[in-house]
Amino acid sequence: MADQTAAPALTVSLASPAQRAWPETVPASGWLKPWQEAIIASETSGLRITDVLVDVGSVVTKGQTLVRLSQDSVLADLRKQAAAVETAKANLAKAKADADRARQLRTSGALSAQNITERLTDEQTAKASLESEEAALESQKIKLAQTTITAVDDGLITSRSAELGAVVSSGTELFHLVRQQRVEWQAEVSARYLSRISEGLTAHINGPDERPIQGKVRLVGPSVSTGTGRAIVYVALPVDVHPPVGLYVTGSIELTTTPALTVPEAAIVYRDGINYVFTAEENRRVRRIRVETGRRNNGEVEIISGIDQSAKVVTSGGAFLSDNDLVNIAG
């Protein structure tokens, strides 16, 4: 009879499932976009660009000069209008003097009523003319100020269409600016989670190069897409984090914290599409138990059903075991 030697027992490590407090998370994905984008445009027409002082990628401050326009024609019109104001002032002085004389002579009969009325009317006309010329002068000063185009807020220049020598029209877009360099994540989530998502919840984003970014929900979109059944959740990123806009990233939003019964990921044995763990009995034999898994976090897996906290779970070597195998327990 052939000598039958039993296979040596495998040495395994055991651990009891741990009770954790884990946040429930909602998977999400979406675009990184500017919090607010400002369009910087020309407010005047017919002037040539003489200086372009910033480019795409420039970080600017509110009031910083970005573009200068030609001032020659504007300065000439300003001087002309200033002269018109002086002329109007002289005309008013003459009309006022004539009106004052008419008022003094009103009771003497030296001037006819028609003549007195004409002089008083001339005074009022001269006043109105001066006000009109002064308003035109203010308009020219505003036009002169508009030859210097400045940043409307602190931020980052993301596009530029201003070209040296180009003649601009009123409303011509010159730059796009990400206000305060603030970027947000416009995360799409399933509509069934909307009632549980609120302002202030923490979001975790898989940023560029897989660098984690943590943000806060600032707004939950009021509508759901009829095509996808998903809604937009707007997540504010920290003010000192400036990832490139236009990237599509994934992440999650934390909901409430709930208890979780967990085992190490190495304890899970995946066979034929089913998750199992091996538990050790008092006779040093193992039993294979089917389990339902849930969340995963920091190398641990949530066990939803199959075992309880009293079980002794094989944490390593389970892939080499079969049901009822004899094992040695590591000290």
PDB file of C-alpha atoms in Angstrom, residues 20-306:
ATOM      1  CA  ARG A  20     -15.882  51.624  11.759  1.00  0.00           C
ATOM      2  CA  ALA A  21     -17.753  54.897  11.302  1.00  0.00           C
ATOM      3  CA  TRP A  22     -17.576  55.546   7.574  1.00  0.00           C
ATOM      4  CA  PRO A  23     -19.203  58.329   5.563  1.00  0.00           C
ATOM      5  CA  GLU A  24     -21.629  57.192   2.913  1.00  0.00           C
ATOM      6  CA  THR A  25     -20.523  58.599  -0.433  1.00  0.00           C
ATOM      7  CA  VAL A  26     -22.190  59.423  -3.730  1.00  0.00           C
ATOM      8  CA  PRO A  27     -20.103  58.882  -6.884  1.00  0.00           C
ATOM      9  CA  ALA A  28     -19.971  61.898  -9.172  1.00  0.00           C
ATOM     10  CA  SER A  29     -18.185  63.142 -12.264  1.00  0.00           C
ATOM     11  CA  GLY A  30     -18.090  66.424 -14.125  1.00  0.00           C
ATOM     12  CA  TRP A  31     -16.129  69.360 -15.474  1.00  0.00           C
ATOM     13  CA  LEU A  32     -13.813  71.772 -13.692  1.00  0.00           C
ATOM     14  CA  LYS A  33     -15.061  75.219 -14.679  1.00  0.00           C
ATOM     15  CA  PRO A  34     -14.585  78.840 -13.592  1.00  0.00           C
ATOM     16  CA  TRP A  35     -16.644  79.907 -10.589  1.00  0.00           C
ATOM     17  CA  GLN A  36     -17.453  83.057 -12.551  1.00  0.00           C
ATOM     18  CA  GLU A  37     -15.980  84.258 -15.829  1.00  0.00           C
ATOM     19  CA  ALA A  38     -15.706  87.941 -16.708  1.00  0.00           C
ATOM     20  CA  ILE A  39     -15.590  89.253 -20.272  1.00  0.00           C
ATOM     21  CA  ILE A  40     -13.375  92.295 -20.712  1.00  0.00           C
ATOM     22  CA  ALA A  41     -14.416  94.340 -23.750  1.00  0.00           C
ATOM     23  CA  SER A  42     -13.927  97.738 -25.321  1.00  0.00           C
ATOM     24  CA  GLU A  43     -16.458 100.436 -24.403  1.00  0.00           C
ATOM     25  CA  THR A  44     -15.549 102.736 -27.278  1.00  0.00           C
ATOM     26  CA  SER A  45     -15.273 102.461 -31.055  1.00  0.00           C
ATOM     27  CA  GLY A  46     -12.879 103.391 -33.807  1.00  0.00           C
ATOM     28  CA  LEU A  47      -9.676 103.457 -31.762  1.00  0.00           C
ATOM     29  CA  ARG A  48      -6.505 101.479 -32.418  1.00  0.00           C
ATOM     30  CA  ILE A  49      -4.838  99.220 -29.841  1.00  0.00           C
ATOM     31  CA  THR A  50      -1.392 100.636 -29.032  1.00  0.00           C
ATOM     32  CA  ASP A  51      -0.345  98.369 -26.122  1.00  0.00           C
ATOM     33  CA  VAL A  52      -1.280  94.868 -24.986  1.00  0.00           C
ATOM     34  CA  LEU A  53       0.182  94.385 -21.514  1.00  0.00           C
ATOM     35  CA  VAL A  54      -0.986  90.861 -20.531  1.00  0.00           C
ATOM     36  CA  ASP A  55      -1.353  87.453 -22.138  1.00  0.00           C
ATOM     37  CA  VAL A  56      -3.124  84.156 -21.537  1.00  0.00           C
ATOM     38  CA  GLY A  57      -2.103  82.806 -18.133  1.00  0.00           C
ATOM     39  CA  SER A  58      -1.413  86.224 -16.623  1.00  0.00           C
ATOM     40  CA  VAL A  59      -2.620  86.726 -13.057  1.00  0.00           C
ATOM     41  CA  VAL A  60      -4.044  90.242 -12.778  1.00  0.00           C
ATOM     42  CA  THR A  61      -5.454  92.456 -10.050  1.00  0.00           C
ATOM     43  CA  LYS A  62      -8.562  94.616 -10.106  1.00  0.00           C
ATOM     44  CA  GLY A  63      -7.879  97.920 -11.875  1.00  0.00           C
ATOM     45  CA  GLN A  64      -4.657  96.709 -13.527  1.00  0.00           C
ATOM     46  CA  THR A  65      -4.129  98.100 -17.045  1.00  0.00           C
ATOM     47  CA  LEU A  66      -4.501  95.400 -19.684  1.00  0.00           C
ATOM     48  CA  VAL A  67      -4.755  97.346 -22.968  1.00  0.00           C
ATOM     49  CA  ARG A  68      -4.173 100.907 -24.093  1.00  0.00           C
ATOM     50  CA  LEU A  69      -5.944 102.495 -27.073  1.00  0.00           C
ATOM     51  CA  SER A  70      -4.792 105.410 -29.193  1.00  0.00           C
ATOM     52  CA  GLN A  71      -5.578 108.743 -27.479  1.00  0.00           C
ATOM     53  CA  ASP A  72      -4.633 111.264 -30.205  1.00  0.00           C
ATOM     54  CA  SER A  73      -8.118 111.864 -31.639  1.00  0.00           C
ATOM     55  CA  VAL A  74      -9.743 111.687 -28.216  1.00  0.00           C
ATOM     56  CA  LEU A  75      -7.370 114.322 -26.788  1.00  0.00           C
ATOM     57  CA  ALA A  76      -8.032 116.584 -29.780  1.00  0.00           C
ATOM     58  CA  ASP A  77     -11.800 116.260 -29.285  1.00  0.00           C
ATOM     59  CA  LEU A  78     -11.316 116.912 -25.577  1.00  0.00           C
ATOM     60  CA  ARG A  79      -9.443 120.170 -26.222  1.00  0.00           C
ATOM     61  CA  LYS A  80     -12.097 121.222 -28.749  1.00  0.00           C
ATOM     62  CA  GLN A  81     -14.871 120.545 -26.272  1.00  0.00           C
ATOM     63  CA  ALA A  82     -13.050 122.381 -23.480  1.00  0.00           C
ATOM     64  CA  ALA A  83     -12.909 125.436 -25.775  1.00  0.00           C
ATOM     65  CA  ALA A  84     -16.632 125.075 -26.468  1.00  0.00           C
ATOM     66  CA  VAL A  85     -17.290 125.166 -22.724  1.00  0.00           C
ATOM     67  CA  GLU A  86     -15.289 128.397 -22.371  1.00  0.00           C
ATOM     68  CA  THR A  87     -17.268 129.929 -25.242  1.00  0.00           C
ATOM     69  CA  ALA A  88     -20.529 128.917 -23.592  1.00  0.00           C
ATOM     70  CA  LYS A  89     -19.375 130.466 -20.320  1.00  0.00           C
ATOM     71  CA  ALA A  90     -18.628 133.767 -22.115  1.00  0.00           C
ATOM     72  CA  ASN A  91     -22.017 133.716 -23.848  1.00  0.00           C
ATOM     73  CA  LEU A  92     -23.718 133.107 -20.518  1.00  0.00           C
ATOM     74  CA  ALA A  93     -21.840 135.980 -18.893  1.00  0.00           C
ATOM     75  CA  LYS A  94     -23.001 138.356 -21.650  1.00  0.00           C
ATOM     76  CA  ALA A  95     -26.577 137.061 -21.550  1.00  0.00           C
ATOM     77  CA  LYS A  96     -26.676 137.339 -17.756  1.00  0.00           C
ATOM     78  CA  ALA A  97     -25.423 140.941 -17.870  1.00  0.00           C
ATOM     79  CA  ASP A  98     -28.105 141.850 -20.425  1.00  0.00           C
ATOM     80  CA  ALA A  99     -30.765 140.094 -18.345  1.00  0.00           C
ATOM     81  CA  ASP A 100     -29.663 141.888 -15.166  1.00  0.00           C
ATOM     82  CA  ARG A 101     -29.979 145.257 -16.932  1.00  0.00           C
ATOM     83  CA  ALA A 102     -33.408 144.286 -18.195  1.00  0.00           C
ATOM     84  CA  ARG A 103     -34.519 143.364 -14.687  1.00  0.00           C
ATOM     85  CA  GLN A 104     -33.257 146.730 -13.370  1.00  0.00           C
ATOM     86  CA  LEU A 105     -35.067 148.683 -16.099  1.00  0.00           C
ATOM     87  CA  ARG A 106     -38.293 146.658 -15.972  1.00  0.00           C
ATOM     88  CA  THR A 107     -40.173 149.331 -13.974  1.00  0.00           C
ATOM     89  CA  SER A 108     -38.654 152.361 -15.744  1.00  0.00           C
ATOM     90  CA  GLY A 109     -40.285 151.732 -19.103  1.00  0.00           C
ATOM     91  CA  ALA A 110     -36.964 152.205 -20.928  1.00  0.00           C
ATOM     92  CA  LEU A 111     -37.284 148.708 -22.439  1.00  0.00           C
ATOM     93  CA  SER A 112     -40.325 147.132 -23.958  1.00  0.00           C
ATOM     94  CA  ALA A 113     -41.808 144.041 -22.406  1.00  0.00           C
ATOM     95  CA  GLN A 114     -40.820 142.057 -25.497  1.00  0.00           C
ATOM     96  CA  ASN A 115     -37.197 143.189 -25.223  1.00  0.00           C
ATOM     97  CA  ILE A 116     -37.065 142.272 -21.533  1.00  0.00           C
ATOM     98  CA  THR A 117     -38.515 138.833 -22.268  1.00  0.00           C
ATOM     99  CA  GLU A 118     -35.969 138.250 -25.036  1.00  0.00           C
ATOM    100  CA  ARG A 119     -33.051 139.092 -22.739  1.00  0.00           C
ATOM    101  CA  LEU A 120     -34.326 136.837 -19.945  1.00  0.00           C
ATOM    102  CA  THR A 121     -34.889 134.045 -22.462  1.00  0.00           C
ATOM    103  CA  ASP A 122     -31.382 134.515 -23.869  1.00  0.00           C
ATOM    104  CA  GLU A 123     -30.019 134.083 -20.324  1.00  0.00           C
ATOM    105  CA  GLN A 124     -31.867 130.800 -19.836  1.00  0.00           C
ATOM    106  CA  THR A 125     -30.762 129.586 -23.274  1.00  0.00           C
ATOM    107  CA  ALA A 126     -27.126 130.434 -22.473  1.00  0.00           C
ATOM    108  CA  LYS A 127     -27.352 128.496 -19.166  1.00  0.00           C
ATOM    109  CA  ALA A 128     -28.749 125.448 -20.937  1.00  0.00           C
ATOM    110  CA  SER A 129     -26.088 125.718 -23.635  1.00  0.00           C
ATOM    111  CA  LEU A 130     -23.325 125.804 -20.998  1.00  0.00           C
ATOM    112  CA  GLU A 131     -24.766 122.748 -19.214  1.00  0.00           C
ATOM    113  CA  SER A 132     -24.919 120.912 -22.550  1.00  0.00           C
ATOM    114  CA  GLU A 133     -21.318 121.768 -23.413  1.00  0.00           C
ATOM    115  CA  GLU A 134     -20.126 120.753 -19.920  1.00  0.00           C
ATOM    116  CA  ALA A 135     -21.949 117.422 -20.263  1.00  0.00           C
ATOM    117  CA  ALA A 136     -20.261 116.916 -23.630  1.00  0.00           C
ATOM    118  CA  LEU A 137     -16.906 117.665 -21.979  1.00  0.00           C
ATOM    119  CA  GLU A 138     -17.601 115.010 -19.297  1.00  0.00           C
ATOM    120  CA  SER A 139     -18.463 112.584 -22.072  1.00  0.00           C
ATOM    121  CA  GLN A 140     -15.105 113.264 -23.723  1.00  0.00           C
ATOM    122  CA  LYS A 141     -13.306 112.716 -20.409  1.00  0.00           C
ATOM    123  CA  ILE A 142     -15.097 109.381 -20.053  1.00  0.00           C
ATOM    124  CA  LYS A 143     -14.050 108.445 -23.578  1.00  0.00           C
ATOM    125  CA  LEU A 144     -10.461 109.328 -22.694  1.00  0.00           C
ATOM    126  CA  ALA A 145     -10.658 107.077 -19.620  1.00  0.00           C
ATOM    127  CA  GLN A 146     -12.019 104.294 -21.838  1.00  0.00           C
ATOM    128  CA  THR A 147      -8.790 104.304 -23.839  1.00  0.00           C
ATOM    129  CA  THR A 148      -7.251 102.497 -20.858  1.00  0.00           C
ATOM    130  CA  ILE A 149      -8.877  99.075 -20.431  1.00  0.00           C
ATOM    131  CA  THR A 150      -8.442  97.573 -16.970  1.00  0.00           C
ATOM    132  CA  ALA A 151      -9.243  94.334 -15.149  1.00  0.00           C
ATOM    133  CA  VAL A 152     -12.705  94.311 -13.587  1.00  0.00           C
ATOM    134  CA  ASP A 153     -11.560  91.970 -10.785  1.00  0.00           C
ATOM    135  CA  ASP A 154      -8.613  89.939  -9.537  1.00  0.00           C
ATOM    136  CA  GLY A 155      -8.213  86.799 -11.596  1.00  0.00           C
ATOM    137  CA  LEU A 156      -6.559  84.750 -14.306  1.00  0.00           C
ATOM    138  CA  ILE A 157      -6.610  85.566 -18.017  1.00  0.00           C
ATOM    139  CA  THR A 158      -7.823  82.456 -19.868  1.00  0.00           C
ATOM    140  CA  SER A 159      -8.252  83.803 -23.392  1.00  0.00           C
ATOM    141  CA  ARG A 160      -7.081  86.816 -25.362  1.00  0.00           C
ATOM    142  CA  SER A 161      -8.308  88.272 -28.638  1.00  0.00           C
ATOM    143  CA  ALA A 162      -6.685  91.713 -28.295  1.00  0.00           C
ATOM    144  CA  GLU A 163      -4.133  92.249 -31.076  1.00  0.00           C
ATOM    145  CA  LEU A 164      -1.697  95.144 -31.368  1.00  0.00           C
ATOM    146  CA  GLY A 165      -2.813  97.602 -34.057  1.00  0.00           C
ATOM    147  CA  ALA A 166      -6.382  96.312 -34.287  1.00  0.00           C
ATOM    148  CA  VAL A 167      -9.158  98.924 -34.432  1.00  0.00           C
ATOM    149  CA  VAL A 168     -11.808  98.044 -31.866  1.00  0.00           C
ATOM    150  CA  SER A 169     -15.563  98.494 -31.866  1.00  0.00           C
ATOM    151  CA  SER A 170     -17.754  99.018 -28.845  1.00  0.00           C
ATOM    152  CA  GLY A 171     -18.335  95.626 -27.238  1.00  0.00           C
ATOM    153  CA  THR A 172     -15.336  93.942 -28.869  1.00  0.00           C
ATOM    154  CA  GLU A 173     -14.251  91.114 -26.532  1.00  0.00           C
ATOM    155  CA  LEU A 174     -10.577  91.384 -25.656  1.00  0.00           C
ATOM    156  CA  PHE A 175     -10.069  88.942 -22.755  1.00  0.00           C
ATOM    157  CA  HIS A 176     -11.804  86.312 -20.663  1.00  0.00           C
ATOM    158  CA  LEU A 177     -10.982  86.373 -16.955  1.00  0.00           C
ATOM    159  CA  VAL A 178     -11.560  83.707 -14.287  1.00  0.00           C
ATOM    160  CA  ARG A 179     -12.661  85.863 -11.369  1.00  0.00           C
ATOM    161  CA  GLN A 180     -10.390  85.519  -8.320  1.00  0.00           C
ATOM    162  CA  GLN A 181      -8.885  82.381  -9.944  1.00  0.00           C
ATOM    163  CA  ARG A 182     -11.699  80.424  -8.296  1.00  0.00           C
ATOM    164  CA  VAL A 183     -12.504  77.095  -9.933  1.00  0.00           C
ATOM    165  CA  GLU A 184     -15.490  74.881  -9.166  1.00  0.00           C
ATOM    166  CA  TRP A 185     -16.446  71.300  -9.918  1.00  0.00           C
ATOM    167  CA  GLN A 186     -19.773  70.942 -11.678  1.00  0.00           C
ATOM    168  CA  ALA A 187     -20.432  67.379 -10.574  1.00  0.00           C
ATOM    169  CA  GLU A 188     -23.193  65.276 -12.103  1.00  0.00           C
ATOM    170  CA  VAL A 189     -24.965  62.951  -9.652  1.00  0.00           C
ATOM    171  CA  SER A 190     -27.941  60.611  -9.899  1.00  0.00           C
ATOM    172  CA  ALA A 191     -31.208  62.380  -9.148  1.00  0.00           C
ATOM    173  CA  ARG A 192     -32.089  59.811  -6.469  1.00  0.00           C
ATOM    174  CA  TYR A 193     -29.433  61.325  -4.181  1.00  0.00           C
ATOM    175  CA  LEU A 194     -30.596  64.941  -4.530  1.00  0.00           C
ATOM    176  CA  SER A 195     -32.754  64.992  -1.397  1.00  0.00           C
ATOM    177  CA  ARG A 196     -29.721  63.961   0.686  1.00  0.00           C
ATOM    178  CA  ILE A 197     -27.227  66.452  -0.758  1.00  0.00           C
ATOM    179  CA  SER A 198     -27.082  69.914   0.780  1.00  0.00           C
ATOM    180  CA  GLU A 199     -24.855  72.960   0.934  1.00  0.00           C
ATOM    181  CA  GLY A 200     -21.683  72.480   2.969  1.00  0.00           C
ATOM    182  CA  LEU A 201     -21.160  68.746   2.415  1.00  0.00           C
ATOM    183  CA  THR A 202     -17.587  67.643   1.728  1.00  0.00           C
ATOM    184  CA  ALA A 203     -16.607  66.452  -1.747  1.00  0.00           C
ATOM    185  CA  HIS A 204     -13.483  64.523  -2.716  1.00  0.00           C
ATOM    186  CA  ILE A 205     -12.147  65.057  -6.230  1.00  0.00           C
ATOM    187  CA  ASN A 206      -9.599  63.031  -8.141  1.00  0.00           C
ATOM    188  CA  GLY A 207      -7.677  65.994  -9.487  1.00  0.00           C
ATOM    189  CA  PRO A 208      -5.070  66.196 -12.254  1.00  0.00           C
ATOM    190  CA  ASP A 209      -2.371  63.523 -11.905  1.00  0.00           C
ATOM    191  CA  GLU A 210      -4.680  61.811  -9.385  1.00  0.00           C
ATOM    192  CA  ARG A 211      -3.910  64.449  -6.775  1.00  0.00           C
ATOM    193  CA  PRO A 212      -6.832  64.551  -4.305  1.00  0.00           C
ATOM    194  CA  ILE A 213      -8.720  67.825  -3.885  1.00  0.00           C
ATOM    195  CA  GLN A 214     -11.288  68.458  -1.172  1.00  0.00           C
ATOM    196  CA  GLY A 215     -14.135  70.868  -1.782  1.00  0.00           C
ATOM    197  CA  LYS A 216     -17.482  71.937  -0.332  1.00  0.00           C
ATOM    198  CA  VAL A 217     -20.916  71.805  -1.946  1.00  0.00           C
ATOM    199  CA  ARG A 218     -22.024  75.406  -2.515  1.00  0.00           C
ATOM    200  CA  LEU A 219     -25.187  74.825  -4.538  1.00  0.00           C
ATOM    201  CA  VAL A 220     -27.427  71.956  -5.630  1.00  0.00           C
ATOM    202  CA  GLY A 221     -28.803  72.441  -9.132  1.00  0.00           C
ATOM    203  CA  PRO A 222     -32.583  73.010  -9.247  1.00  0.00           C
ATOM    204  CA  SER A 223     -33.256  70.844 -12.303  1.00  0.00           C
ATOM    205  CA  VAL A 224     -32.683  67.275 -13.485  1.00  0.00           C
ATOM    206  CA  SER A 225     -31.755  66.321 -17.041  1.00  0.00           C
ATOM    207  CA  THR A 226     -34.611  64.457 -18.684  1.00  0.00           C
ATOM    208  CA  GLY A 227     -32.112  62.676 -20.894  1.00  0.00           C
ATOM    209  CA  THR A 228     -29.727  61.356 -18.235  1.00  0.00           C
ATOM    210  CA  GLY A 229     -31.696  61.572 -14.984  1.00  0.00           C
ATOM    211  CA  ARG A 230     -28.771  63.384 -13.400  1.00  0.00           C
ATOM    212  CA  ALA A 231     -28.420  66.785 -11.737  1.00  0.00           C
ATOM    213  CA  ILE A 232     -25.544  69.223 -11.317  1.00  0.00           C
ATOM    214  CA  VAL A 233     -24.016  69.824  -7.885  1.00  0.00           C
ATOM    215  CA  TYR A 234     -21.696  72.847  -7.740  1.00  0.00           C
ATOM    216  CA  VAL A 235     -18.645  72.201  -5.562  1.00  0.00           C
ATOM    217  CA  ALA A 236     -16.396  75.099  -4.504  1.00  0.00           C
ATOM    218  CA  LEU A 237     -12.667  74.331  -4.447  1.00  0.00           C
ATOM    219  CA  PRO A 238     -10.278  75.893  -1.909  1.00  0.00           C
ATOM    220  CA  VAL A 239      -9.181  79.404  -2.938  1.00  0.00           C
ATOM    221  CA  ASP A 240      -5.521  78.338  -3.026  1.00  0.00           C
ATOM    222  CA  VAL A 241      -6.160  75.417  -5.401  1.00  0.00           C
ATOM    223  CA  HIS A 242      -6.044  76.313  -9.100  1.00  0.00           C
ATOM    224  CA  PRO A 243      -6.409  73.213 -11.311  1.00  0.00           C
ATOM    225  CA  PRO A 244      -6.741  73.754 -15.077  1.00  0.00           C
ATOM    226  CA  VAL A 245     -10.303  74.506 -16.131  1.00  0.00           C
ATOM    227  CA  GLY A 246     -11.928  72.334 -18.769  1.00  0.00           C
ATOM    228  CA  LEU A 247     -10.859  68.982 -17.270  1.00  0.00           C
ATOM    229  CA  TYR A 248     -13.380  66.169 -16.729  1.00  0.00           C
ATOM    230  CA  VAL A 249     -12.752  64.556 -13.342  1.00  0.00           C
ATOM    231  CA  THR A 250     -14.357  62.009 -11.059  1.00  0.00           C
ATOM    232  CA  GLY A 251     -14.907  62.002  -7.319  1.00  0.00           C
ATOM    233  CA  SER A 252     -17.511  61.596  -4.614  1.00  0.00           C
ATOM    234  CA  ILE A 253     -19.684  63.577  -2.225  1.00  0.00           C
ATOM    235  CA  GLU A 254     -19.906  62.583   1.438  1.00  0.00           C
ATOM    236  CA  LEU A 255     -23.344  62.126   2.929  1.00  0.00           C
ATOM    237  CA  THR A 256     -23.982  61.051   6.528  1.00  0.00           C
ATOM    238  CA  THR A 257     -21.553  58.932   8.543  1.00  0.00           C
ATOM    239  CA  THR A 258     -22.837  55.396   9.207  1.00  0.00           C
ATOM    240  CA  PRO A 259     -21.430  52.286  10.967  1.00  0.00           C
ATOM    241  CA  ALA A 260     -19.513  49.781   8.846  1.00  0.00           C
ATOM    242  CA  LEU A 261     -18.335  46.258   9.708  1.00  0.00           C
ATOM    243  CA  THR A 262     -15.022  45.917   7.868  1.00  0.00           C
ATOM    244  CA  VAL A 263     -12.301  43.372   7.072  1.00  0.00           C
ATOM    245  CA  PRO A 264      -8.972  43.864   5.260  1.00  0.00           C
ATOM    246  CA  GLU A 265      -9.212  43.702   1.462  1.00  0.00           C
ATOM    247  CA  ALA A 266      -6.819  40.719   1.510  1.00  0.00           C
ATOM    248  CA  ALA A 267      -9.442  38.714   3.410  1.00  0.00           C
ATOM    249  CA  ILE A 268     -11.861  38.790   0.468  1.00  0.00           C
ATOM    250  CA  VAL A 269     -11.622  35.790  -1.883  1.00  0.00           C
ATOM    251  CA  TYR A 270     -13.309  36.327  -5.242  1.00  0.00           C
ATOM    252  CA  ARG A 271     -14.383  33.154  -7.019  1.00  0.00           C
ATOM    253  CA  ASP A 272     -16.862  32.682  -9.866  1.00  0.00           C
ATOM    254  CA  GLY A 273     -18.157  36.213  -9.472  1.00  0.00           C
ATOM    255  CA  ILE A 274     -18.888  35.773  -5.755  1.00  0.00           C
ATOM    256  CA  ASN A 275     -17.143  37.240  -2.704  1.00  0.00           C
ATOM    257  CA  TYR A 276     -16.136  34.887   0.121  1.00  0.00           C
ATOM    258  CA  VAL A 277     -14.188  34.977   3.369  1.00  0.00           C
ATOM    259  CA  PHE A 278     -12.698  32.070   5.310  1.00  0.00           C
ATOM    260  CA  THR A 279     -13.348  31.838   9.019  1.00  0.00           C
ATOM    261  CA  ALA A 280     -11.424  29.632  11.458  1.00  0.00           C
ATOM    262  CA  GLU A 281     -13.268  27.192  13.711  1.00  0.00           C
ATOM    263  CA  GLU A 282     -12.099  25.867  17.089  1.00  0.00           C
ATOM    264  CA  ASN A 283     -10.864  22.626  15.481  1.00  0.00           C
ATOM    265  CA  ARG A 284      -8.393  24.672  13.328  1.00  0.00           C
ATOM    266  CA  ARG A 285     -10.429  24.009  10.241  1.00  0.00           C
ATOM    267  CA  VAL A 286     -11.689  26.831   8.021  1.00  0.00           C
ATOM    268  CA  ARG A 287     -15.148  27.447   6.668  1.00  0.00           C
ATOM    269  CA  ARG A 288     -15.852  29.336   3.447  1.00  0.00           C
ATOM    270  CA  ILE A 289     -18.651  31.894   3.849  1.00  0.00           C
ATOM    271  CA  ARG A 290     -20.303  33.913   1.152  1.00  0.00           C
ATOM    272  CA  VAL A 291     -20.447  37.639   1.987  1.00  0.00           C
ATOM    273  CA  GLU A 292     -21.969  40.770   0.491  1.00  0.00           C
ATOM    274  CA  THR A 293     -19.536  43.663   0.328  1.00  0.00           C
ATOM    275  CA  GLY A 294     -20.132  47.406   0.298  1.00  0.00           C
ATOM    276  CA  ARG A 295     -17.898  50.425   0.658  1.00  0.00           C
ATOM    277  CA  ARG A 296     -14.121  50.339   0.442  1.00  0.00           C
ATOM    278  CA  ASN A 297     -11.786  52.695   2.274  1.00  0.00           C
ATOM    279  CA  ASN A 298      -8.090  52.702   3.183  1.00  0.00           C
ATOM    280  CA  GLY A 299      -7.514  49.021   2.363  1.00  0.00           C
ATOM    281  CA  GLU A 300     -10.645  47.807   4.113  1.00  0.00           C
ATOM    282  CA  VAL A 301     -13.948  46.446   2.778  1.00  0.00           C
ATOM    283  CA  GLU A 302     -17.392  46.798   4.341  1.00  0.00           C
ATOM    284  CA  ILE A 303     -19.212  43.515   4.993  1.00  0.00           C
ATOM    285  CA  ILE A 304     -22.950  44.026   4.608  1.00  0.00           C
ATOM    286  CA  SER A 305     -24.002  40.440   5.327  1.00  0.00           C
ATOM    287  CA  GLY A 306     -22.543  36.959   5.899  1.00  0.00           C
TER     288      GLY A 306
END
